[in-house]
Coordinates of C-alpha atoms and ligand atoms in Angstrom, one line a residue:
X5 CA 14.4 30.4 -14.5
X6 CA 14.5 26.7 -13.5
X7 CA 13.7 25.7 -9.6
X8 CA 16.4 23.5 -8.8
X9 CA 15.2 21.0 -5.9
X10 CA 18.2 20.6 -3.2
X11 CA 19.4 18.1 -0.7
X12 CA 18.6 18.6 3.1
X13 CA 21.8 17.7 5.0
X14 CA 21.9 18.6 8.7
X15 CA 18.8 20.5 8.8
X16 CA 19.0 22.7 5.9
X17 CA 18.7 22.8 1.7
X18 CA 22.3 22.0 0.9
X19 CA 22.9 23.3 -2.9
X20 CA 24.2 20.5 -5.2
X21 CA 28.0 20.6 -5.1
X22 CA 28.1 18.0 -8.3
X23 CA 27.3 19.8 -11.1
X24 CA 24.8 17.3 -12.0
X25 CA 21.0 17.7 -12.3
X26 CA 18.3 15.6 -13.6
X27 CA 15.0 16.5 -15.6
X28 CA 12.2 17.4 -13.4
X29 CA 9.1 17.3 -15.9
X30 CA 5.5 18.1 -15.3
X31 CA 3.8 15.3 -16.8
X32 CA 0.8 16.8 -18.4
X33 CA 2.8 19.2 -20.0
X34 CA 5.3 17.7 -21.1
X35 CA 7.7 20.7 -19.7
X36 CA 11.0 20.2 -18.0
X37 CA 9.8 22.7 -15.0
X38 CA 12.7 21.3 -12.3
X39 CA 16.3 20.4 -12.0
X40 CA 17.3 18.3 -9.0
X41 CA 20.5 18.3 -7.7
X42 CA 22.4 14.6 -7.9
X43 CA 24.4 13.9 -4.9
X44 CA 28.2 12.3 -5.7
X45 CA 29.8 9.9 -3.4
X46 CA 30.9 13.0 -1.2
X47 CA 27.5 14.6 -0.7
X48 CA 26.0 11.3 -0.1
X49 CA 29.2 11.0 2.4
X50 CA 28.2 14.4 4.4
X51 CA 24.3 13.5 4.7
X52 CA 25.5 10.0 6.0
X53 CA 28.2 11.9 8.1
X54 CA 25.5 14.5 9.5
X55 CA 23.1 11.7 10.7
X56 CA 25.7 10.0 12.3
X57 CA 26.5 12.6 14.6
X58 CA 22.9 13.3 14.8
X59 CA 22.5 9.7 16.4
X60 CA 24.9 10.4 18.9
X61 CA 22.1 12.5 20.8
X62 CA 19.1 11.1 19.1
X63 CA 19.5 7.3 20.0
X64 CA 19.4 8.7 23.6
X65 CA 16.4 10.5 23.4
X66 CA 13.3 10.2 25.4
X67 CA 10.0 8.5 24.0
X68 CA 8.1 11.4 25.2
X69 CA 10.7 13.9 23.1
X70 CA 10.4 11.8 20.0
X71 CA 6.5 11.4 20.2
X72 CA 6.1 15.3 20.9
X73 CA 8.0 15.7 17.9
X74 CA 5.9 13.4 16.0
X75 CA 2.7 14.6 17.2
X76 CA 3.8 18.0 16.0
X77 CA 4.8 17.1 12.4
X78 CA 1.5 15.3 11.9
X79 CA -0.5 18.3 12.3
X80 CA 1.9 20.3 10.1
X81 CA 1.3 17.5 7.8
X82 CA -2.5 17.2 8.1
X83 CA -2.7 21.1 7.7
X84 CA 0.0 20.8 4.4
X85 CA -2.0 18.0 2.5
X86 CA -3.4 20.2 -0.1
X87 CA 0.4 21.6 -0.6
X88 CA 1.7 18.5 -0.5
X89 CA -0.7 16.8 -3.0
X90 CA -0.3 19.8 -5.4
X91 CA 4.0 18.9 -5.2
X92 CA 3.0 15.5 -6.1
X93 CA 0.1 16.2 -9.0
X94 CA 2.9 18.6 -10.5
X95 CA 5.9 16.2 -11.0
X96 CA 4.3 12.8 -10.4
X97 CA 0.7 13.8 -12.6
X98 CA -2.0 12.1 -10.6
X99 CA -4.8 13.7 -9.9
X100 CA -5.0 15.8 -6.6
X101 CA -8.0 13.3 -5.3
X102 CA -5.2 10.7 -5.7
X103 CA -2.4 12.2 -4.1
X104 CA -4.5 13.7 -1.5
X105 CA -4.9 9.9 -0.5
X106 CA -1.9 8.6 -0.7
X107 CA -0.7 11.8 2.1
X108 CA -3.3 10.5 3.9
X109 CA -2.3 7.2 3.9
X110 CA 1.3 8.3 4.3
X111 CA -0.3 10.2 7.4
X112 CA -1.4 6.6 9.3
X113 CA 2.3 5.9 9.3
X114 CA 2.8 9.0 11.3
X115 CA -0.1 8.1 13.4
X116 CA 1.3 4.7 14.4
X117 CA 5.2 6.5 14.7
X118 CA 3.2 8.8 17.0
X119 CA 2.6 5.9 19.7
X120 CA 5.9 4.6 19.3
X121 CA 6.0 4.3 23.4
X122 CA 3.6 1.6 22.9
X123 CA 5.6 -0.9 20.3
X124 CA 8.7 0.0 22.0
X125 CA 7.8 -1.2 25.6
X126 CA 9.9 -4.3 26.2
X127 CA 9.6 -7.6 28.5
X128 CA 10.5 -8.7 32.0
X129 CA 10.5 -12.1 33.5
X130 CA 11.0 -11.7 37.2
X131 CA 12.8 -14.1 39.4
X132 CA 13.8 -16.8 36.3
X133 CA 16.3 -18.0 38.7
X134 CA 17.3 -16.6 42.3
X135 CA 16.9 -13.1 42.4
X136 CA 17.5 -13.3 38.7
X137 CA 15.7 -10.8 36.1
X138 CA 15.7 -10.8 33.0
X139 CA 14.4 -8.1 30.5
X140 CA 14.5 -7.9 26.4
X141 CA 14.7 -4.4 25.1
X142 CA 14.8 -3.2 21.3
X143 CA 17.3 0.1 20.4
X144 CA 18.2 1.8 17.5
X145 CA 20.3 0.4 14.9
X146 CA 22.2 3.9 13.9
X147 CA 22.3 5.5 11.0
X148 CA 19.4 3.9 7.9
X149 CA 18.8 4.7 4.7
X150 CA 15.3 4.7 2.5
X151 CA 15.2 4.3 -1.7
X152 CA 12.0 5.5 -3.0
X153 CA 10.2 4.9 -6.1
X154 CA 8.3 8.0 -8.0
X155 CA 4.8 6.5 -8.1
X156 CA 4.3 7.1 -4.2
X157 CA 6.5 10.3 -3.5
X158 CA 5.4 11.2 -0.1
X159 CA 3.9 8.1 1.1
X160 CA 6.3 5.7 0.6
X161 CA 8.6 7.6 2.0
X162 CA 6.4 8.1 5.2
X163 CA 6.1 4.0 5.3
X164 CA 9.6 4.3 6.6
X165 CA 11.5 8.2 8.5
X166 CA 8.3 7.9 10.8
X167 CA 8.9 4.8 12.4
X168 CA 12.7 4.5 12.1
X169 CA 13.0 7.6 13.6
X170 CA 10.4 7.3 16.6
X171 CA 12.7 4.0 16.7
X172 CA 15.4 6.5 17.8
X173 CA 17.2 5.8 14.4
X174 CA 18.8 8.7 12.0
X175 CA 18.1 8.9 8.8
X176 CA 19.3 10.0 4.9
X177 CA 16.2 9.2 2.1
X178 CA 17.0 8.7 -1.3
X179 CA 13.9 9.7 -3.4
X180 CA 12.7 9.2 -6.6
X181 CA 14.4 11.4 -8.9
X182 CA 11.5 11.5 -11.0
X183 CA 9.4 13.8 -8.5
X184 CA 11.9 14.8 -5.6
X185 CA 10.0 17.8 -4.0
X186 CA 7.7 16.4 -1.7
X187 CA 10.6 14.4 0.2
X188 CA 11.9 17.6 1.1
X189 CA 8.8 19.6 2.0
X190 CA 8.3 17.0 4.4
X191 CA 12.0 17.0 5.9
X192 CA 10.8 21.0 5.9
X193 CA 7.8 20.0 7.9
X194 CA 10.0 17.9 10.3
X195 CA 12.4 20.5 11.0
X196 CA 9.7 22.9 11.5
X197 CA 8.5 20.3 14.5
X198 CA 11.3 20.4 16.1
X199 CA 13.3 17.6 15.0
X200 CA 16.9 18.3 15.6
X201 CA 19.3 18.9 12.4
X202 CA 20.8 15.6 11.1
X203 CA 18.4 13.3 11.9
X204 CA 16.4 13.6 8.4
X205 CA 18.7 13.9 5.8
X206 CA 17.1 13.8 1.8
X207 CA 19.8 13.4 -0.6
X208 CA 18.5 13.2 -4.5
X209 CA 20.6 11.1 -7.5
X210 CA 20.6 8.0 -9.6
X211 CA 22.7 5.0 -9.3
X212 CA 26.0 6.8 -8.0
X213 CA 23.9 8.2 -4.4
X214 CA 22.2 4.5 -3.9
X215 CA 25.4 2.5 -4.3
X216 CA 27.4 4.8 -2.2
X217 CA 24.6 4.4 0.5
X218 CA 24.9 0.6 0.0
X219 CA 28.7 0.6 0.4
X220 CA 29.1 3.1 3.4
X221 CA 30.2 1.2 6.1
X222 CA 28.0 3.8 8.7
X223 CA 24.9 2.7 6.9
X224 CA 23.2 0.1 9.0
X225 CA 20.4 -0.8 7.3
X226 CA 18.6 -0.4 4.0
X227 CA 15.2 0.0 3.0
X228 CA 14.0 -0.2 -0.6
X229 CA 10.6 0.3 -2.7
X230 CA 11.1 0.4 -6.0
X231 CA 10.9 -2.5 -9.2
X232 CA 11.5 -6.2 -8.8
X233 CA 15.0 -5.7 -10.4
X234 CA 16.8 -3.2 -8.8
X235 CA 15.1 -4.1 -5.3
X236 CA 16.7 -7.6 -6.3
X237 CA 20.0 -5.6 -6.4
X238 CA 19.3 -3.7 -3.3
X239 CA 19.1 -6.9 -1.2
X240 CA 21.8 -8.7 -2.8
X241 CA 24.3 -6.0 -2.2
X242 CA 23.2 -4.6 0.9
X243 CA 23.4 -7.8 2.2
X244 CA 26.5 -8.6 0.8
X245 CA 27.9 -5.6 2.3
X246 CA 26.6 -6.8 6.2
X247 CA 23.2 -4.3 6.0
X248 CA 19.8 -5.4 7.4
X249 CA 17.8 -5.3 4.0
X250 CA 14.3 -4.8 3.3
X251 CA 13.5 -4.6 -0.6
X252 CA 10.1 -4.5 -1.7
X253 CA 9.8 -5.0 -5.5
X254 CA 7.2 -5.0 -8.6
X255 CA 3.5 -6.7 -8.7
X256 CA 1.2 -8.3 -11.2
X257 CA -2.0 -8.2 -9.0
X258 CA -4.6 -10.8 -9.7
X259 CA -8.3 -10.2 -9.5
X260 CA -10.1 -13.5 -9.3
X261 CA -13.9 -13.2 -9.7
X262 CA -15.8 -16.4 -9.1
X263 CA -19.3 -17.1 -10.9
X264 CA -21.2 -15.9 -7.5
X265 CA -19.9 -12.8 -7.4
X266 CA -21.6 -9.6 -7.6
X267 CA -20.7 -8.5 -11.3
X268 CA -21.6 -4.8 -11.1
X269 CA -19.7 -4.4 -8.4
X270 CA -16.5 -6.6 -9.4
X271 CA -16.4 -4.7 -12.3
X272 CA -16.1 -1.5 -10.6
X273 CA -14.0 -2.4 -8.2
X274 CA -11.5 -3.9 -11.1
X275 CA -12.1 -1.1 -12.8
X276 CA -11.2 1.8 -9.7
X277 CA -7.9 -0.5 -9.0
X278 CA -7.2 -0.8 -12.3
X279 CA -7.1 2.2 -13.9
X280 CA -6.7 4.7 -11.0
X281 CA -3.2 6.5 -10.7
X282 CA -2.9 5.7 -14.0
X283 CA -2.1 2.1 -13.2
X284 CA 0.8 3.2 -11.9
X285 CA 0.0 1.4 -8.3
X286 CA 2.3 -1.4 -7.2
X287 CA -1.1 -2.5 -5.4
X288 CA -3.0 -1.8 -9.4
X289 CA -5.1 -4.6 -10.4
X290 CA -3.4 -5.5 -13.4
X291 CA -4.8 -9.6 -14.6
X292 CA -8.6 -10.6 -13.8
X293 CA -8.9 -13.8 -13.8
X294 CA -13.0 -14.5 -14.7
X295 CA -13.8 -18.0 -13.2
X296 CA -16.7 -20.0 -15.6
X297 CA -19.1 -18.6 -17.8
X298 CA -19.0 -14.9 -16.3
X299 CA -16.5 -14.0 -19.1
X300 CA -18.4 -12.1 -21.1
X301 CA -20.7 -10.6 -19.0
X302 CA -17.4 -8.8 -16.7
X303 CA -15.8 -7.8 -19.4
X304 CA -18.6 -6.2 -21.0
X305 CA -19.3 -4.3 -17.5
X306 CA -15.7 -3.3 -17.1
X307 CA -15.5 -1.9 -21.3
X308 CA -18.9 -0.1 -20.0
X309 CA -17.3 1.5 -17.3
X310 CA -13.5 2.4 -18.7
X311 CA -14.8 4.3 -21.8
X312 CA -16.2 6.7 -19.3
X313 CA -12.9 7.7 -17.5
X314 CA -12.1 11.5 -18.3
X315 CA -8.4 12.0 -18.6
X316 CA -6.8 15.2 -18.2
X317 CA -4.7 16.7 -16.1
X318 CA -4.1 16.2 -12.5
X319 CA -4.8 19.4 -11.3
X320 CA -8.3 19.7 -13.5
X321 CA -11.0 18.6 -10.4
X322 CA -12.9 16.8 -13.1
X323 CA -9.9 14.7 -14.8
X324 CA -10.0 11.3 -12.9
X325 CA -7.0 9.7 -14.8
X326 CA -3.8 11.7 -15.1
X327 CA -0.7 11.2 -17.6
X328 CA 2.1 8.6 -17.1
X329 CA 5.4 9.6 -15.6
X330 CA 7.6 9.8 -18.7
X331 CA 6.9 9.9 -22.3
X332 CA 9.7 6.8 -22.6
X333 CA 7.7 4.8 -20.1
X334 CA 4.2 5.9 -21.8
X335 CA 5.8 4.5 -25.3
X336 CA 6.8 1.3 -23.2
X337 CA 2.9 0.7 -21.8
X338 CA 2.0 1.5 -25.2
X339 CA 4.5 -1.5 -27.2
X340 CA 2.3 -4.1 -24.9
X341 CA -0.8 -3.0 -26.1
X342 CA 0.5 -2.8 -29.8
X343 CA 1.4 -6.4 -29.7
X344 CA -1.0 -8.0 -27.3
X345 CA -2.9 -9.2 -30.9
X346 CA -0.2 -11.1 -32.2
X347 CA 0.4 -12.7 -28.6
X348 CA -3.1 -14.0 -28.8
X349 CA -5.2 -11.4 -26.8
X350 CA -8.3 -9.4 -28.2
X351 CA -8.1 -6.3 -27.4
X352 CA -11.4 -4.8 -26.2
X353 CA -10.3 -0.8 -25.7
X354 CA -6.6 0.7 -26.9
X355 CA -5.1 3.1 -25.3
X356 CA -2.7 3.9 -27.5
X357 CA -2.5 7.6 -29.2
X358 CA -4.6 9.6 -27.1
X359 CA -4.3 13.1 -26.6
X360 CA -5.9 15.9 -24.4
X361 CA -6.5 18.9 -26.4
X362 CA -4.3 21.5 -24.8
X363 CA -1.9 19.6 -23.4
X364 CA -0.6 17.7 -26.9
X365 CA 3.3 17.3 -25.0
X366 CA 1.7 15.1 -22.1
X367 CA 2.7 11.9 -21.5
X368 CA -0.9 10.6 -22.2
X369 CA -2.2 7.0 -22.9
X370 CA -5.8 6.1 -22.7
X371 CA -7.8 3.2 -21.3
X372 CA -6.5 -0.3 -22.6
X373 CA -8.2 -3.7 -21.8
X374 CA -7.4 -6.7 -23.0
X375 CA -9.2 -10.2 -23.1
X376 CA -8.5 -13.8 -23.0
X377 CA -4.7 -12.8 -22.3
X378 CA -2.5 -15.9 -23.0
X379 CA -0.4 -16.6 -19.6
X380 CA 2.8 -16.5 -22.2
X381 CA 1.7 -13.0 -23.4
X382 CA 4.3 -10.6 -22.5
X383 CA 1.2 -8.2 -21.4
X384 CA 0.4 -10.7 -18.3
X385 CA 3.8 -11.8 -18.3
X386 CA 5.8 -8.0 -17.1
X387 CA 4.4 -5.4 -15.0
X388 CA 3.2 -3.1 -17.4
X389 CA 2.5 0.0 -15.0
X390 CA 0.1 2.0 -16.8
X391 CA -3.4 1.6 -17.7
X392 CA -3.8 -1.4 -19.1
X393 CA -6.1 -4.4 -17.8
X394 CA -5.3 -7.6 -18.7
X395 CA -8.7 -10.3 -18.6
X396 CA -7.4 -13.8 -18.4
X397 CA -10.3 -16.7 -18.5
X398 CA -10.4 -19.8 -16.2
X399 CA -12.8 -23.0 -15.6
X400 CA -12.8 -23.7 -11.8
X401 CA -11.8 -21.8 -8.8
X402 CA -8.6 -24.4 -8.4
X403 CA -7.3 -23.3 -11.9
X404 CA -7.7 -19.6 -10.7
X405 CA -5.5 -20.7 -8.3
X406 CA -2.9 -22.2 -9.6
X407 CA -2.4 -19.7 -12.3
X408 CA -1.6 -16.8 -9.3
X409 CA 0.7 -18.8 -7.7
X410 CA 2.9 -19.7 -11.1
X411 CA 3.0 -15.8 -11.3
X412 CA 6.6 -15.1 -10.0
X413 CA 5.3 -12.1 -8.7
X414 CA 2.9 -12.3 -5.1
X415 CA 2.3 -8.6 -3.8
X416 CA -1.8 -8.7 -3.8
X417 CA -4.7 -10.0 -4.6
X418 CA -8.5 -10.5 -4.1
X419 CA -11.1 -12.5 -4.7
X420 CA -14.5 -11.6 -5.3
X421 CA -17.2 -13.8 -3.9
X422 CA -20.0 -14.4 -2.1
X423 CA -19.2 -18.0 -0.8
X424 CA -17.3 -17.5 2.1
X425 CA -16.0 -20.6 2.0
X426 CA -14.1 -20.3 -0.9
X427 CA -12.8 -17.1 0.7
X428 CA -11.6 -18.9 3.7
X429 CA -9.8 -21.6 1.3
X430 CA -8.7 -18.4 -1.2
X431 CA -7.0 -16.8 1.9
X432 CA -4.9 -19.6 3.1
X433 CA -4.2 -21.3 -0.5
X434 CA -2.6 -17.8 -2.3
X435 CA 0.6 -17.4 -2.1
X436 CA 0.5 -13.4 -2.3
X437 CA 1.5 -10.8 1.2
X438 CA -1.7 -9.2 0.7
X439 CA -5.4 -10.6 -0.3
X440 CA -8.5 -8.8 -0.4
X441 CA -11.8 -10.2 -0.1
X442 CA -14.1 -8.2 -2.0
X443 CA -11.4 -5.4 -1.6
X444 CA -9.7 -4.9 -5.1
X445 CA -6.8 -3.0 -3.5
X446 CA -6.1 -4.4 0.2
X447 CA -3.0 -2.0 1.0
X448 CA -2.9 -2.3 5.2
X449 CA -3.8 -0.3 8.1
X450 CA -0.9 1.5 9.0
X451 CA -0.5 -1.4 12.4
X452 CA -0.9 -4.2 10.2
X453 CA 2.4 -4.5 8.0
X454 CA 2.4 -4.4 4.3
X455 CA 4.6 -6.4 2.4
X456 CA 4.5 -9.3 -0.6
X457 CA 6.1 -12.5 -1.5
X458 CA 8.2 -14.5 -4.1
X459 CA 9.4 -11.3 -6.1
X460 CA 7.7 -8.7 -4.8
X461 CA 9.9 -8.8 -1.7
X462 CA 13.5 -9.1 -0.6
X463 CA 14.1 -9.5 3.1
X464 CA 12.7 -10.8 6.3
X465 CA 10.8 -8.3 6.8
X466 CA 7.7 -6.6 5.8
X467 CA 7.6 -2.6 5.9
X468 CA 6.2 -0.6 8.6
X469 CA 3.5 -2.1 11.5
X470 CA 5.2 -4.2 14.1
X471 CA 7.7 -5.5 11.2
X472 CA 8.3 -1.8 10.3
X473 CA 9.5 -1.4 14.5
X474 CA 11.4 -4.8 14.2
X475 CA 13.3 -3.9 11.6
X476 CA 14.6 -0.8 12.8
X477 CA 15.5 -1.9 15.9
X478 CA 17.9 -4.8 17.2
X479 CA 16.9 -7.1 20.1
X480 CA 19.0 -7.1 23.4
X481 CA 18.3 -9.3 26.3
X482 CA 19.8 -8.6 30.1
X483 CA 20.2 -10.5 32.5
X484 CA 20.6 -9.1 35.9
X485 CA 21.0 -10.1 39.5
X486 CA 21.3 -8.4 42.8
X487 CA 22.4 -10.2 45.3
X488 CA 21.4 -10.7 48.8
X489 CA 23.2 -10.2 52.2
X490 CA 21.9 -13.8 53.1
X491 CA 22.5 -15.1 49.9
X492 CA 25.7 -17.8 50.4
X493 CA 29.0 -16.6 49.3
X494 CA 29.9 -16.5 45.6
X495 CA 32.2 -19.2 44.7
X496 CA 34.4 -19.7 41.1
X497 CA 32.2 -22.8 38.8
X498 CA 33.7 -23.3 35.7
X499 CA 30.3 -25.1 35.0
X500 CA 27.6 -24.1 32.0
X501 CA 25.4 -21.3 34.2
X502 CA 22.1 -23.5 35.0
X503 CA 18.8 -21.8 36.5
X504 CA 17.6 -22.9 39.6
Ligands
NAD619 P1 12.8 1.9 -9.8 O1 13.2 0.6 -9.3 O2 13.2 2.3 -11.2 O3 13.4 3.1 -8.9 C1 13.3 3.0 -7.5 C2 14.5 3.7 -6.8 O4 15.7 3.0 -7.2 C3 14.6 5.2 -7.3 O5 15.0 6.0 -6.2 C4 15.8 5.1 -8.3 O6 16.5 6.3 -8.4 C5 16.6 3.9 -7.8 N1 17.3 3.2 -8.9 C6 16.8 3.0 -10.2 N2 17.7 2.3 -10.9 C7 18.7 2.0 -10.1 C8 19.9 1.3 -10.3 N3 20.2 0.7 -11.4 N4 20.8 1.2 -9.2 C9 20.5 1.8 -8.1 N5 19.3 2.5 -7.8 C10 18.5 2.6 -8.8 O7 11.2 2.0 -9.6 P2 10.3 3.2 -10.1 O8 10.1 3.1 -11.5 O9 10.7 4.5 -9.4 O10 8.9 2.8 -9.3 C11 8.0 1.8 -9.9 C12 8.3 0.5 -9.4 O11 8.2 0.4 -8.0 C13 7.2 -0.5 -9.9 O12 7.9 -1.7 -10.3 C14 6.3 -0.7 -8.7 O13 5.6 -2.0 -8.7 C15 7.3 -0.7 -7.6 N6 6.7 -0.3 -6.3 C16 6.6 -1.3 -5.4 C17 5.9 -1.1 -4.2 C18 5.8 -2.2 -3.2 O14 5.3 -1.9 -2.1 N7 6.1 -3.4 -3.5 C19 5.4 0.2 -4.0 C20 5.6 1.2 -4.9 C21 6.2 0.9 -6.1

């Protein structure tokens, strides 16, 4: 029989009421191994319905009870990361290594959530005027919703219920429906700390659950991960429809390596953030730009290193490369390396028709990598998302440069150097959220925010780290005085209020 994957509304699996599922497939396999219930406007409605009440109580409770909670669910989480990586490995494909990182780095979001007490304390200016206080405080913004893409199932996720609800927010998640059970092992894991029913609320679907969740007038707030087009669509109707929006969108992540730079370890360093996950890393390396005469030489020492990756499947401990999600988006990777010739790239490895004996139904595609990349190629031009390196060739470090900032898109990037003055310059010049020096995949510290620019990003605001707390909170400012016995009687003054 089937597993069928179910909503959590209130505090427990709620069976699909629909009659809709989606494919669930394991990716090495091939195999359809899931169905997962998609919500209609009504089920989207109750989930909505059961946070709001939630908030009612939630939005007035105490730091302390929120932390507690939060200090509890990361230990459940910490002592479920081998579970929770095998959930991923089985519907998403990487391999456990991989998805045992990104729980981890899903778990630094709890940490930070954890000392909410901290980002939440507020301000106070005594005595601004005569006996006059004044104090800025941040609350809850009610009920928010989160959109998830499939390549980070449980951490992306965590970049946002951690911090909204240690914000004293509720909140309904709309993951991927690609690879939906980890959402709800977690909202398992949060119940099981003690977090009361309604305030996590997982509801699964395609198009019909998101717009409803964009339309419902109790919805305060939206945020989005997922691909430049449809986090464009996010922010414009959210928006339109009075939310606070944060949409984070695609990548193409540059890779510029100047002439000083160690080689050997550029190359593995392209090479790790290139290919790992299957390139299916909206922080993936996907364009090195080589700077002079090093040309050659780097791509020689990436080819070197790329043959060797063993692909297989994810839950193999000596496959380092899994399959892609689907076998429509493995044919898609696969069209831009079958035409990157006739664009005007030479293609140094193709990917294209591999298999993995055993497992002939994966969705498999081998190491690609492709030199002197044309910037009009359609292989530089689109996020690809799968394993496929694309080496573009440059004269100075200023042309580097300029050729990142044409790229519409401005997620990350790195440079790799040894002049740390052209670091400093690299830094401030870029116009990308996230640069790495000598760091091929500079992805923040849980306090530092992560976010990009241009298209990678819709919104004010970047996701979690003090922007992650801003966002789910709104300002208020009182002003407040008490006054005195001696003070001289009040009088009526029509006049603006001045301090003195
Ligand atoms: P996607 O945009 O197809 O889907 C993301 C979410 O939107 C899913 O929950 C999906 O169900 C929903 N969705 C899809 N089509 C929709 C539509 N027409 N209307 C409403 N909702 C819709 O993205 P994906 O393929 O799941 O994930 C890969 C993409 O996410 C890549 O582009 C990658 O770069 C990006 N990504 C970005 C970041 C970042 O931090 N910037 C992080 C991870 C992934």
């Amino acid at each position: 029989m089937t597993r069928i994957v179910n909503h959590w509304i209130g505090g427990k699996a709620v069976e699909g009421a629909s009659g809709t599922y989606g494919p669930v497939t394991d990716p090495a396999t091939g195999a359809v191994t899931t169905k997962v219930a998609f919500a209609s406007v009504d089920e989207v409605d109750a989930a909505v319905a059961a946070a709001k009440e939630a908030w009612a109580t939630w939005r007035h409770s105490s730091l302390a009870q929120r932390t507690s909670i939060l200090f509890t669910f990361r230990a459940l989480l910490d002592a479920h990361r081998d579970e929770i990586a095998e959930l991923i490995t089985a519907e998403h494909g990487k391999v456990h290594s991989d998805a045992l990182g990104e729980v981890a780095r899903g778990l630094e979001i709890v940490d930070l959530a954890c000392g909410i007490s901290v980002q939440l304390k507020g301000e106070l200016s005594t005595q601004v005027a005569s006996r006059v206080d004044v104090s800025s405080i941040r609350q809850p913004l009610g009920v928010v919703a989160g959109i998830t893409p499939f390549n980070f199932p449980a951490m992306v996720p965590m970049w946002m219920f951690p911090l909204a609800i240690a914000c004293g927010n509720t909140f309904v998640l709309k993951p991927s429906e690609k690879d939906p059970s980890a959402s709800v092992r977690l909202a398992e894991l949060m119940a099981e700390a003690g977090l009361p029913d309604g305030v996590f609320n997982v509801v699964h679907g395609d198009k019909v659950a998101v717009d409803r969740l964009l339309d419902h007038p109790d919805v305060k707030a939206v945020s989005f991960v997922g691909s430049t087009p449809i986090a464009r669509y996010i922010h414009t109707t959210a928006s339109a429809n009075g939310k606070r929006v944060q949409a984070l969108g695609g990548a193409k992540n540059h890779m510029l390596v100047l002439p000083d730079a160690d080689l050997d370890a550029a190359a593995d360093a392209a090479v790790s953030a290139a290919y790992g996950s299957a390139g299916e890393r909206c922080m993936a390396i996907s364009a090195v730009v080589a700077v002079g005469s090093i040309g050659d030489e780097l791509v020689e020492k990436i080819r070197e290193r790329a043959e060797k990756i063993k692909i297989g499947p994810g839950n193999d401990p000596t496959s380092e490369m899994g399959p892609l999600i689907t076998a429509a988006h493995r044919d898609k990777v696969a069209s831009y390396v079958a035409g990157a010739a006739a664009e005007g790239a030479e293609v140094v490895l193709d990917g294209t028709g591999h298999t993995v004996d055993g497992f002939e139904d994966g969705h498999w595609i081998g190491i690609s990598l492709l030199d002197k990349v044309p910037v009009d190629a359609r292989a530089y031009t689109d996020e690809i998302f799968g394993p496929v390196l694309c080496v573009l060739r440059v004269g100075t470090y200023e042309d580097g440069v300029d050729l990142i900032n044409a790229s519409p898109f401005g997620n990350g990037t790195a440079i790799f150097t040894r002049d740390g003055g052209a670091a400093r310059r690299f830094q401030l010049e870029i116009e990308a959220g996230m640069v790495g020096v000598n760091v091929p995949i500079p992805v923040p510290v849980g306090y530092h925010s992560f976010g990009g620019w241009k298209d990678s990003l819709f919104g004010d605001h970047h996701i979690y780290g003090n922007d992650g707390t801003h966002f789910y909170t709104r300002g208020k400012v009182v002003t407040t005085r008490w006054p005195d016995p001696a003070d001289a009687p009040s009088s009526v003054d029509l006049g603006f209020p001045r301090n003195h």
